[in-house]
Short mmCIF file of C-alpha atoms in Angstrom, two decimals:
data_model
loop_
_atom_site.label_atom_id
_atom_site.label_comp_id
_atom_site.label_asym_id
_atom_site.label_seq_id
_atom_site.Cartn_x
_atom_site.Cartn_y
_atom_site.Cartn_z
CA UNK A 25 11.90 24.82 -4.84
CA UNK A 26 8.98 26.89 -3.49
CA UNK A 27 7.81 25.79 0.02
CA UNK A 28 4.21 25.56 0.95
CA UNK A 29 2.50 26.32 4.24
CA UNK A 30 0.16 23.58 5.14
CA UNK A 31 -2.04 22.77 8.12
CA UNK A 32 -2.16 19.10 8.86
CA UNK A 33 -4.56 17.66 11.46
CA UNK A 34 -2.46 14.92 13.13
CA UNK A 35 -3.84 12.87 16.02
CA UNK A 36 -6.41 15.60 16.84
CA UNK A 37 -4.01 18.51 16.78
CA UNK A 38 -3.53 21.15 14.05
CA UNK A 39 0.17 21.26 13.03
CA UNK A 40 1.41 24.09 10.74
CA UNK A 41 4.32 23.14 8.57
CA UNK A 42 6.33 24.83 5.79
CA UNK A 43 7.48 22.15 3.36
CA UNK A 44 8.53 21.38 -0.15
CA UNK A 45 5.56 19.91 -2.07
CA UNK A 46 7.85 16.99 -2.97
CA UNK A 47 7.91 15.78 0.60
CA UNK A 48 5.80 12.69 1.41
CA UNK A 49 3.55 12.41 4.40
CA UNK A 50 5.99 9.91 5.90
CA UNK A 51 8.87 12.34 5.70
CA UNK A 52 6.90 15.04 7.34
CA UNK A 53 5.60 12.80 10.11
CA UNK A 54 9.00 11.52 11.00
CA UNK A 55 11.30 14.40 10.26
CA UNK A 56 9.11 17.61 10.71
CA UNK A 57 6.68 16.43 13.44
CA UNK A 58 9.02 14.00 15.15
CA UNK A 59 6.36 11.22 15.08
CA UNK A 60 8.74 8.33 14.48
CA UNK A 61 6.31 5.54 15.40
CA UNK A 62 5.33 5.36 11.74
CA UNK A 63 8.13 3.38 10.13
CA UNK A 64 9.83 3.57 6.73
CA UNK A 65 10.23 0.23 4.98
CA UNK A 66 10.44 -0.14 1.19
CA UNK A 67 9.12 3.45 0.57
CA UNK A 68 7.67 2.20 -2.68
CA UNK A 69 4.33 0.96 -1.49
CA UNK A 70 5.32 -2.67 -1.24
CA UNK A 71 5.46 -3.41 2.51
CA UNK A 72 2.82 -1.48 4.57
CA UNK A 73 5.27 -0.42 7.36
CA UNK A 74 4.27 3.28 6.96
CA UNK A 75 0.47 2.69 7.16
CA UNK A 76 -1.39 5.56 8.82
CA UNK A 77 -5.14 6.43 8.75
CA UNK A 78 -6.22 9.39 6.64
CA UNK A 79 -9.84 10.21 7.34
CA UNK A 80 -10.15 6.79 9.06
CA UNK A 81 -8.86 4.79 6.04
CA UNK A 82 -5.46 3.04 6.01
CA UNK A 83 -3.10 4.60 3.43
CA UNK A 84 0.59 4.37 2.83
CA UNK A 85 2.34 7.51 4.10
CA UNK A 86 5.36 6.92 1.77
CA UNK A 87 3.17 7.31 -1.26
CA UNK A 88 1.22 10.52 -0.28
CA UNK A 89 2.84 13.86 -1.27
CA UNK A 90 2.00 15.85 1.83
CA UNK A 91 0.46 18.68 -0.13
CA UNK A 92 -2.32 16.23 -1.28
CA UNK A 93 -3.75 15.76 2.18
CA UNK A 94 -3.93 19.27 3.39
CA UNK A 95 -6.82 19.47 5.82
CA UNK A 96 -7.47 15.72 6.21
CA UNK A 97 -7.48 13.99 9.62
CA UNK A 98 -4.31 11.83 10.07
CA UNK A 99 -4.07 9.21 12.74
CA UNK A 100 -0.73 7.62 13.50
CA UNK A 101 0.24 4.93 15.97
CA UNK A 102 1.08 7.56 18.64
CA UNK A 103 -2.67 8.32 18.88
CA UNK A 104 -3.48 4.79 19.91
CA UNK A 105 -1.56 5.02 23.24
CA UNK A 106 1.71 4.40 24.92
CA UNK A 107 3.20 2.36 27.77
CA UNK A 108 0.90 4.05 30.38
CA UNK A 109 -2.30 3.95 28.35
CA UNK A 110 -2.08 1.24 25.64
CA UNK A 111 -4.72 0.56 23.13
CA UNK A 112 -6.28 -3.02 23.51
CA UNK A 113 -4.54 -3.86 20.27
CA UNK A 114 -1.14 -2.89 21.67
CA UNK A 115 -1.91 -4.87 24.87
CA UNK A 116 -2.80 -8.06 22.96
CA UNK A 117 0.17 -7.69 20.59
CA UNK A 118 2.50 -7.55 23.57
CA UNK A 119 0.71 -10.37 25.46
CA UNK A 120 0.81 -12.81 22.51
CA UNK A 121 4.24 -11.88 21.28
CA UNK A 122 2.74 -10.75 17.92
CA UNK A 123 5.73 -8.34 17.57
CA UNK A 124 8.95 -10.11 16.98
CA UNK A 125 11.47 -7.57 15.59
CA UNK A 126 8.58 -5.18 15.80
CA UNK A 127 9.37 -3.08 12.74
CA UNK A 128 6.09 -3.90 10.94
CA UNK A 129 3.98 -3.55 14.09
CA UNK A 130 2.86 0.04 13.85
CA UNK A 131 1.63 -0.58 10.25
CA UNK A 132 -0.15 -3.79 11.14
CA UNK A 133 -1.82 -2.11 14.23
CA UNK A 134 -3.11 0.71 12.15
CA UNK A 135 -4.55 -1.63 9.61
CA UNK A 136 -6.12 -3.58 12.46
CA UNK A 137 -7.44 -0.46 14.04
CA UNK A 138 -9.15 0.69 10.72
CA UNK A 139 -10.67 -2.83 10.43
CA UNK A 140 -12.16 -2.94 13.93
CA UNK A 141 -13.39 0.58 13.73
CA UNK A 142 -15.46 -0.33 10.68
CA UNK A 143 -16.22 -3.96 11.42
CA UNK A 144 -16.12 -4.75 15.17
CA UNK A 145 -16.78 -8.50 14.67
CA UNK A 146 -14.65 -9.62 11.70
CA UNK A 147 -14.22 -13.14 10.55
CA UNK A 148 -10.75 -14.67 10.26
CA UNK A 149 -10.83 -14.14 6.48
CA UNK A 150 -11.78 -10.51 6.84
CA UNK A 151 -8.89 -9.92 9.26
CA UNK A 152 -6.44 -11.65 6.80
CA UNK A 153 -7.79 -9.43 4.09
CA UNK A 154 -7.46 -6.36 6.17
CA UNK A 155 -3.78 -6.99 6.97
CA UNK A 156 -3.02 -8.34 3.42
CA UNK A 157 -1.21 -4.99 2.67
CA UNK A 158 1.31 -5.45 5.58
CA UNK A 159 4.37 -7.66 5.47
CA UNK A 160 6.01 -9.18 8.50
CA UNK A 161 9.37 -10.63 7.51
CA UNK A 162 9.68 -12.38 10.80
CA UNK A 163 6.58 -14.14 9.40
CA UNK A 164 4.63 -14.00 12.71
CA UNK A 165 1.22 -13.76 11.06
CA UNK A 166 -0.58 -16.26 13.20
CA UNK A 167 -0.01 -14.29 16.39
CA UNK A 168 -1.05 -11.10 14.52
CA UNK A 169 -4.28 -12.62 13.45
CA UNK A 170 -4.97 -13.99 16.90
CA UNK A 171 -4.23 -10.68 18.58
CA UNK A 172 -6.84 -8.94 16.33
CA UNK A 173 -9.34 -11.75 16.94
CA UNK A 174 -8.84 -11.40 20.72
CA UNK A 175 -9.39 -7.72 20.71
CA UNK A 176 -12.58 -8.16 18.63
CA UNK A 177 -13.81 -10.76 21.04
CA UNK A 178 -13.02 -8.60 24.13
CA UNK A 179 -14.88 -5.66 22.59
CA UNK A 180 -17.86 -7.90 21.85
CA UNK A 181 -17.87 -9.13 25.42
CA UNK A 182 -17.58 -5.68 26.87
CA UNK A 183 -20.33 -4.52 24.62
CA UNK A 184 -22.57 -7.20 26.12
CA UNK A 185 -21.55 -6.40 29.65
CA UNK A 186 -22.29 -2.72 29.09
CA UNK A 187 -25.65 -3.58 27.61
CA UNK A 188 -26.48 -5.78 30.63
CA UNK A 189 -25.22 -3.17 33.10
CA UNK A 190 -27.30 -0.47 31.43
CA UNK A 191 -30.37 -2.69 31.31
CA UNK A 192 -30.03 -3.60 35.04
CA UNK A 193 -29.56 0.05 35.96
CA UNK A 194 -32.77 0.89 34.11
CA UNK A 195 -34.54 -1.86 35.81
CA UNK A 196 -33.32 -0.58 39.25
CA UNK A 197 -34.44 2.92 38.38
CA UNK A 198 -37.93 1.66 37.49
CA UNK A 199 -38.08 -0.25 40.75
CA UNK A 200 -37.10 2.86 42.74
CA UNK A 201 -39.91 4.84 41.08
CA UNK A 202 -42.36 2.09 41.92
CA UNK B 18 15.05 7.65 2.83
CA UNK B 19 14.12 7.23 -0.76
CA UNK B 20 13.09 10.73 -1.62
CA UNK B 21 11.12 12.37 -4.41
CA UNK B 22 12.85 14.64 -6.89
CA UNK B 23 11.96 18.32 -6.50
CA UNK B 24 9.05 19.47 -8.59
CA UNK B 25 6.63 22.38 -8.84
CA UNK B 26 3.23 21.53 -7.56
CA UNK B 27 -0.21 22.70 -8.71
CA UNK B 28 -3.57 21.62 -7.46
CA UNK B 29 -6.27 22.90 -9.88
CA UNK B 30 -9.91 22.74 -8.93
CA UNK B 31 -11.38 22.36 -12.44
CA UNK B 32 -10.72 20.27 -15.52
CA UNK B 33 -10.26 23.47 -17.56
CA UNK B 34 -7.47 24.67 -15.21
CA UNK B 35 -5.82 21.22 -15.25
CA UNK B 36 -5.90 20.90 -19.11
CA UNK B 37 -4.60 24.55 -19.48
CA UNK B 38 -1.61 23.54 -17.33
CA UNK B 39 -0.99 20.47 -19.44
CA UNK B 40 -1.25 22.55 -22.64
CA UNK B 41 1.17 25.25 -21.31
CA UNK B 42 3.81 22.92 -19.86
CA UNK B 43 3.59 20.05 -22.34
CA UNK B 44 5.56 16.91 -21.55
CA UNK B 45 7.19 18.65 -18.56
CA UNK B 46 3.95 18.31 -16.62
CA UNK B 47 2.55 15.06 -15.15
CA UNK B 48 -0.84 14.30 -13.55
CA UNK B 49 -1.12 12.96 -10.10
CA UNK B 50 -4.26 11.08 -9.17
CA UNK B 51 -3.82 8.45 -6.49
CA UNK B 52 -0.08 8.43 -6.82
CA UNK B 53 0.37 4.72 -6.23
CA UNK B 54 2.13 4.31 -9.59
CA UNK B 55 3.56 7.86 -10.19
CA UNK B 56 5.16 8.29 -6.77
CA UNK B 57 7.24 5.04 -6.72
CA UNK B 58 8.26 5.82 -10.31
CA UNK B 59 9.33 9.36 -9.39
CA UNK B 60 11.30 7.90 -6.47
CA UNK B 61 13.14 5.60 -8.83
CA UNK B 62 13.66 8.63 -11.13
CA UNK B 63 11.76 7.06 -13.95
CA UNK B 64 10.40 10.49 -14.74
CA UNK B 65 11.57 13.96 -13.89
CA UNK B 66 8.59 16.26 -14.41
CA UNK B 67 9.04 20.00 -13.73
CA UNK B 68 5.43 20.26 -12.60
CA UNK B 69 3.14 17.78 -10.90
CA UNK B 70 -0.48 18.53 -11.38
CA UNK B 71 -2.42 16.96 -8.42
CA UNK B 72 -6.00 16.28 -9.41
CA UNK B 73 -7.56 15.61 -5.90
CA UNK B 74 -9.34 19.00 -5.75
CA UNK B 75 -11.14 18.53 -9.07
CA UNK B 76 -14.51 17.43 -7.72
CA UNK B 77 -15.82 16.82 -11.26
CA UNK B 78 -13.42 13.78 -11.56
CA UNK B 79 -14.93 12.01 -8.47
CA UNK B 80 -17.88 9.74 -7.93
CA UNK B 81 -19.85 7.01 -9.63
CA UNK B 82 -23.25 7.92 -11.03
CA UNK B 83 -25.91 6.65 -13.37
CA UNK B 84 -26.55 8.70 -16.57
CA UNK B 85 -29.06 7.70 -19.29
CA UNK B 86 -28.85 4.09 -18.19
CA UNK B 87 -25.08 3.95 -18.13
CA UNK B 88 -22.76 3.93 -15.09
CA UNK B 89 -20.31 6.79 -15.38
CA UNK B 90 -17.23 6.47 -13.24
CA UNK B 91 -15.11 9.44 -12.40
CA UNK B 92 -11.42 8.62 -12.89
CA UNK B 93 -10.62 9.64 -9.33
CA UNK B 94 -13.02 6.99 -7.98
CA UNK B 95 -10.71 4.84 -5.88
CA UNK B 96 -10.24 1.15 -6.63
CA UNK B 97 -11.82 0.44 -3.24
CA UNK B 98 -14.95 2.49 -4.24
CA UNK B 99 -15.13 0.66 -7.53
CA UNK B 100 -14.74 -2.69 -5.87
CA UNK B 101 -17.53 -2.00 -3.34
CA UNK B 102 -19.97 -0.14 -5.51
CA UNK B 103 -23.30 -2.02 -5.45
CA UNK B 104 -24.34 -1.30 -8.99
CA UNK B 105 -20.86 -2.22 -10.40
CA UNK B 106 -20.90 -5.42 -8.33
CA UNK B 107 -24.30 -6.49 -9.58
CA UNK B 108 -24.11 -5.33 -13.25
CA UNK B 109 -20.33 -5.70 -13.95
CA UNK B 110 -18.91 -8.08 -11.30
CA UNK B 111 -15.73 -8.58 -13.47
CA UNK B 112 -14.84 -4.90 -12.89
CA UNK B 113 -15.52 -5.00 -9.16
CA UNK B 114 -13.45 -8.23 -8.91
CA UNK B 115 -10.53 -6.81 -10.90
CA UNK B 116 -10.49 -3.66 -8.76
CA UNK B 117 -10.61 -5.72 -5.59
CA UNK B 118 -7.66 -7.83 -6.68
CA UNK B 119 -5.28 -4.89 -7.34
CA UNK B 120 -2.51 -4.20 -4.85
CA UNK B 121 -3.51 -4.17 -1.16
CA UNK B 122 -6.25 -2.50 0.91
CA UNK B 123 -4.02 0.57 1.43
CA UNK B 124 -3.27 0.88 -2.27
CA UNK B 125 -6.86 0.39 -3.21
CA UNK B 126 -7.90 3.24 -0.86
CA UNK B 127 -5.44 5.50 -2.56
CA UNK B 128 -5.12 4.20 -6.13
CA UNK B 129 -7.79 5.29 -8.64
CA UNK B 130 -9.55 3.72 -11.67
CA UNK B 131 -8.09 6.41 -13.94
CA UNK B 132 -4.60 5.68 -12.66
CA UNK B 133 -5.01 1.92 -13.17
CA UNK B 134 -6.04 2.60 -16.81
CA UNK B 135 -3.05 4.87 -17.35
CA UNK B 136 -0.71 2.58 -15.37
CA UNK B 137 2.90 2.77 -16.68
CA UNK B 138 4.08 -0.41 -18.41
CA UNK B 139 6.28 -2.44 -16.21
CA UNK B 140 9.40 -4.54 -16.64
CA UNK B 141 11.81 -6.20 -14.17
CA UNK B 142 14.66 -4.29 -15.64
CA UNK B 143 12.88 -0.84 -15.83
CA UNK B 144 11.19 -0.84 -12.40
CA UNK B 145 14.46 -0.52 -10.50
CA UNK B 146 16.40 2.22 -8.78
CA UNK B 147 18.42 4.50 -10.98
CA UNK B 148 21.77 3.06 -9.68
CA UNK B 149 20.64 -0.48 -10.41
CA UNK B 150 19.38 0.36 -13.88
CA UNK B 151 22.58 2.16 -14.80
CA UNK B 152 24.86 -0.65 -13.52
CA UNK B 153 24.39 -2.40 -16.96
CA UNK B 154 23.70 0.41 -19.37
CA UNK B 155 20.05 1.04 -18.36
CA UNK B 156 17.30 0.12 -20.94
CA UNK B 157 15.36 1.46 -23.81
CA UNK B 158 12.47 2.66 -21.71
CA UNK B 159 14.53 4.39 -18.99
CA UNK B 160 17.58 6.34 -20.20
CA UNK B 161 17.90 4.65 -23.59
CA UNK B 162 20.49 1.99 -24.13
CA UNK B 163 19.60 -1.58 -25.08
CA UNK B 164 16.62 -3.71 -24.30
CA UNK B 165 17.73 -6.02 -21.50
CA UNK B 166 15.01 -8.52 -22.26
CA UNK B 167 15.47 -8.87 -26.00
CA UNK B 168 18.98 -7.33 -26.50
CA UNK B 169 18.95 -7.53 -30.29
CA UNK B 170 15.55 -5.82 -30.67
CA UNK B 171 14.62 -2.22 -31.18
CA UNK B 172 11.25 -2.20 -29.37
CA UNK B 173 10.45 -2.13 -25.69
CA UNK B 174 8.55 -5.10 -24.30
CA UNK B 175 7.44 -3.53 -20.98
CA UNK B 176 4.26 -5.15 -19.86
CA UNK B 177 0.81 -3.70 -19.69
CA UNK B 178 -0.02 -4.50 -16.05
CA UNK B 179 -3.46 -2.99 -15.58
CA UNK B 180 -6.24 -5.31 -14.13
CA UNK B 181 -9.05 -2.93 -15.06
CA UNK B 182 -7.99 -2.27 -18.66
CA UNK B 183 -8.72 -5.73 -20.09
CA UNK B 184 -12.09 -5.82 -18.22
CA UNK B 185 -13.18 -2.35 -19.45
CA UNK B 186 -11.95 -3.17 -22.96
CA UNK B 187 -13.92 -6.47 -22.92
CA UNK B 188 -17.04 -4.64 -21.73
CA UNK B 189 -16.80 -2.09 -24.52
CA UNK B 190 -16.40 0.87 -22.03
CA UNK B 191 -15.74 4.33 -23.39
CA UNK B 192 -13.45 7.06 -22.16
CA UNK B 193 -13.87 10.77 -22.37
CA UNK B 194 -10.53 12.44 -23.01
CA UNK B 195 -10.37 16.24 -22.68
CA UNK B 196 -7.80 18.71 -24.01
CA UNK B 197 -7.58 22.47 -23.43
CA UNK B 198 -9.75 23.16 -26.56
CA UNK B 199 -11.21 19.87 -27.48
CA UNK B 200 -12.66 16.57 -26.26
CA UNK B 201 -13.33 13.11 -27.72
CA UNK B 202 -14.68 9.70 -26.80
CA UNK B 203 -12.61 6.56 -27.37
CA UNK B 204 -13.28 2.89 -26.68
CA UNK B 205 -10.96 1.64 -23.91
CA UNK B 206 -9.31 -0.74 -26.32
CA UNK B 207 -8.19 2.20 -28.42
CA UNK B 208 -6.35 3.86 -25.46
CA UNK B 209 -3.34 1.57 -25.85
CA UNK B 210 -0.52 1.07 -28.39
CA UNK B 211 1.60 -2.04 -28.70
CA UNK B 212 4.75 -0.26 -27.53
CA UNK B 213 6.27 -0.51 -24.03
CA UNK B 214 7.53 3.07 -24.16
CA UNK B 215 4.62 4.99 -25.90
CA UNK B 216 1.94 2.69 -24.54
CA UNK B 217 -0.91 5.15 -24.53
CA UNK B 218 -2.62 6.48 -27.72
CA UNK B 219 -3.39 9.83 -26.23
CA UNK B 220 -2.80 13.28 -27.75
CA UNK B 221 -0.40 15.63 -26.00
CA UNK B 222 -2.23 17.53 -23.19
CA UNK B 223 -5.18 15.04 -23.09
CA UNK B 224 -6.62 13.93 -19.75
CA UNK B 225 -9.29 11.38 -18.83
CA UNK B 226 -12.39 12.84 -17.32
CA UNK B 227 -14.97 10.01 -17.42
CA UNK B 228 -15.17 6.20 -17.79
CA UNK B 229 -18.52 5.17 -19.36
CA UNK B 230 -19.76 1.70 -18.90
CA UNK B 231 -22.10 0.15 -21.50
CA UNK B 232 -25.90 0.39 -20.71
CA UNK B 233 -27.18 -2.21 -18.33
CA UNK B 234 -28.16 -5.51 -19.91
CA UNK B 235 -25.54 -5.17 -22.71
CA UNK B 236 -23.98 -8.37 -21.25
CA UNK B 237 -25.49 -11.28 -19.32
CA UNK B 238 -22.30 -12.31 -17.59
CA UNK B 239 -18.91 -10.82 -17.02
CA UNK B 240 -15.72 -12.46 -15.61
CA UNK B 241 -12.17 -11.78 -14.62
CA UNK B 242 -9.26 -14.01 -13.67
CA UNK B 243 -5.87 -13.03 -12.47
CA UNK B 244 -2.68 -14.98 -12.29
CA UNK B 245 -0.03 -13.86 -9.76
CA UNK B 246 2.40 -15.45 -7.28
CA UNK B 247 0.76 -14.16 -4.09
CA UNK B 248 -2.86 -13.53 -3.26
CA UNK B 249 -2.22 -9.86 -2.63
CA UNK B 250 0.19 -7.09 -3.53
CA UNK B 251 1.30 -8.53 -6.87
CA UNK B 252 0.78 -7.11 -10.36
CA UNK B 253 -0.73 -9.64 -12.76
CA UNK B 254 1.51 -11.94 -14.71
CA UNK B 255 -1.52 -12.83 -16.74
CA UNK B 256 -5.17 -11.79 -16.58
CA UNK B 257 -8.15 -12.68 -18.65
CA UNK B 258 -11.44 -10.72 -18.88
CA UNK B 259 -14.63 -11.84 -20.64
CA UNK B 260 -18.23 -10.77 -21.26
CA UNK B 261 -21.00 -12.73 -22.88
CA UNK B 262 -24.65 -12.04 -24.10
CA UNK B 263 -26.75 -15.13 -24.73
CA UNK B 264 -29.39 -15.47 -27.40
CA UNK B 265 -32.38 -17.73 -27.66
CA UNK B 266 -31.60 -21.39 -26.87
CA UNK B 267 -28.64 -20.39 -24.57
CA UNK B 268 -26.23 -19.98 -27.54
CA UNK B 269 -23.76 -17.11 -27.62
CA UNK B 270 -25.07 -13.99 -29.23
CA UNK B 271 -22.04 -11.76 -28.42
CA UNK B 272 -18.86 -12.51 -26.67
CA UNK B 273 -15.76 -10.56 -25.84
CA UNK B 274 -12.45 -11.87 -24.46
CA UNK B 275 -9.37 -9.88 -23.55
CA UNK B 276 -5.88 -11.01 -22.38
CA UNK B 277 -3.76 -8.74 -20.15
CA UNK B 278 -0.19 -8.69 -18.78
CA UNK B 279 1.25 -10.86 -21.61
CA UNK B 280 2.38 -8.04 -23.83
CA UNK B 281 2.61 -4.26 -23.92
CA UNK B 282 -1.06 -3.79 -24.51
CA UNK B 283 -4.29 -5.57 -23.51
CA UNK B 284 -5.09 -7.95 -26.40
CA UNK B 285 -8.46 -8.98 -27.85
CA UNK B 286 -8.97 -12.48 -28.94
CA UNK B 287 -11.63 -13.05 -31.54
CA UNK B 288 -14.09 -15.14 -29.61
CA UNK B 289 -17.03 -13.72 -31.47
CA UNK B 290 -16.18 -15.36 -34.78
CA UNK B 291 -15.61 -18.75 -33.02
CA UNK B 292 -18.62 -18.73 -30.62
CA UNK B 293 -21.47 -16.84 -32.36
CA UNK B 294 -24.44 -19.08 -32.52
CA UNK B 295 -22.82 -21.79 -30.44
CA UNK B 296 -23.05 -22.77 -26.82
CA UNK B 297 -20.26 -21.53 -24.54
CA UNK B 298 -19.11 -25.15 -23.91
CA UNK B 299 -18.50 -25.97 -27.54
CA UNK B 300 -15.25 -27.96 -27.48
CA UNK B 301 -13.95 -27.13 -30.94
CA UNK B 302 -14.53 -23.33 -30.42
CA UNK B 303 -12.80 -23.55 -27.06
CA UNK B 304 -9.82 -25.32 -28.51
CA UNK B 305 -9.57 -22.82 -31.32
CA UNK B 306 -9.79 -19.93 -28.85
CA UNK B 307 -7.04 -21.46 -26.65
CA UNK B 308 -4.83 -21.81 -29.77
CA UNK B 309 -5.48 -18.19 -30.84
CA UNK B 310 -4.85 -16.86 -27.31
CA UNK B 311 -1.63 -18.84 -26.95
CA UNK B 312 -0.40 -17.36 -30.35
CA UNK B 313 -1.37 -13.84 -29.49
CA UNK B 314 0.26 -13.68 -26.09
CA UNK B 315 3.95 -12.70 -25.94
CA UNK B 316 5.13 -13.22 -22.34
CA UNK B 317 8.89 -12.51 -21.96
CA UNK B 318 11.23 -13.03 -19.08
CA UNK B 319 10.54 -9.55 -17.74
CA UNK B 320 8.00 -10.15 -15.03
CA UNK B 321 7.62 -12.56 -12.10
CA UNK B 322 7.40 -16.27 -12.94
CA UNK B 323 8.79 -18.14 -15.94
CA UNK B 324 7.56 -16.81 -19.24
CA UNK B 325 7.34 -20.39 -20.62
CA UNK B 326 4.91 -21.29 -17.88
CA UNK B 327 2.98 -18.01 -18.35
CA UNK B 328 2.54 -18.89 -21.99
CA UNK B 329 1.05 -22.28 -21.01
CA UNK B 330 -1.20 -20.63 -18.51
CA UNK B 331 -2.72 -18.44 -21.30
CA UNK B 332 -4.37 -21.53 -22.70
CA UNK B 333 -5.51 -22.70 -19.30
CA UNK B 334 -6.91 -19.35 -18.28
CA UNK B 335 -8.62 -18.96 -21.66
CA UNK B 336 -10.54 -22.18 -21.06
CA UNK B 337 -11.22 -21.11 -17.43
CA UNK B 338 -12.68 -17.74 -18.38
CA UNK B 339 -15.25 -19.50 -20.63
CA UNK B 340 -16.22 -21.70 -17.67
CA UNK B 341 -16.56 -18.63 -15.41
CA UNK B 342 -18.77 -16.95 -18.06
CA UNK B 343 -20.93 -20.09 -18.21
CA UNK B 344 -21.62 -20.40 -14.49
#
């Protein structure tokens, strides 16, 4: 079958690939780009393990023929950070033991990331809704919800601290001018 | 890895180009919108198209707009867009609710309204991997063979599992279907045939280009209820949609009730005859509607949950939809 030359923007980098149009984004990420953080589970859209962000929205990489997203911005778990520079979600996941076997974790973290990017202060129901497309067969849902809640709270707190810091700096600047 | 079969791929940018491809390639071509139904079906080898025509570059199929007092939804509008659209939420909450209850957040970001209307009928024997299906002679809808649900019968009982179809049919929405040299408008209810295999009453080469909702004010209230095992992911094992317009004295002027997921097609139940001129809480009319719905529904053991229980639930949900419409 005829191959297609595509440019994918993955985690901020342009990646040129030559693929069959019948390859899914999941296959390309894992097999052509060696980004194996995104997991393959059911491969039929029923588990959420392969969740990635396409233009900021969570989608299932197993159901997207790669030719369909030529040019879109793709974000995978690798973009969030690694052992030396983890994302707050990854830190909290590890701290609470929200990963048991860990297979569903990348998908869950990407769903959580999309939620907090759009809604920095979600309710518990909104969190449950946001991760309702991800299955954890170790059934560790409580810790997952708590991890997301904690990160949201931390971000709210740091926002307040930043605001106070900026306000106090401005006050100082005014005083100096006086 | 569960891989897709090889296919040729085309991504036209206009409806004319897409319909020309459908005309030229006939049944060997299939349309790809969001892909949440087609891609799993291709992976399970339920179809083997030579050509997949991806529609995502056809801008004319996107968006939700108002035209002459009617909301016109592009078939590529995602289910998430339909669920969140302010005018749909205020004028047709049943449609927004139905879209919000389909699949999961990821599937709603990807799946489209057009795709949900054209959703392939489902059956617990058909929606399986090829090896599984062929282990016992496959089924009528897949490679032929015998119906595994009703082995003596000649018809396929695969289930219409769309959540938006019963709502749009109850509302009296219309569809614009376009072919390479022709186009027509059909009511949503006329899109379907009571046949699990040939479940769509479309002409060869036809594609959906617009979903037109009735003018604002056609209905006073709309409602949707969905029965499923889990609060997410699951296809319906029964759904009910209703719309009502009240006349003077708060009696029913017009009412429309549709059942879904209990047969190969969404089914109308004749609420109008029973309720016209009566209040919505009329006990005799409610009982008659429940009886009619119970007779009309044909749940079989080919989805989740027991079909006997689903049949009982048809009566329960028919009464509930009337309560939803009243409040």
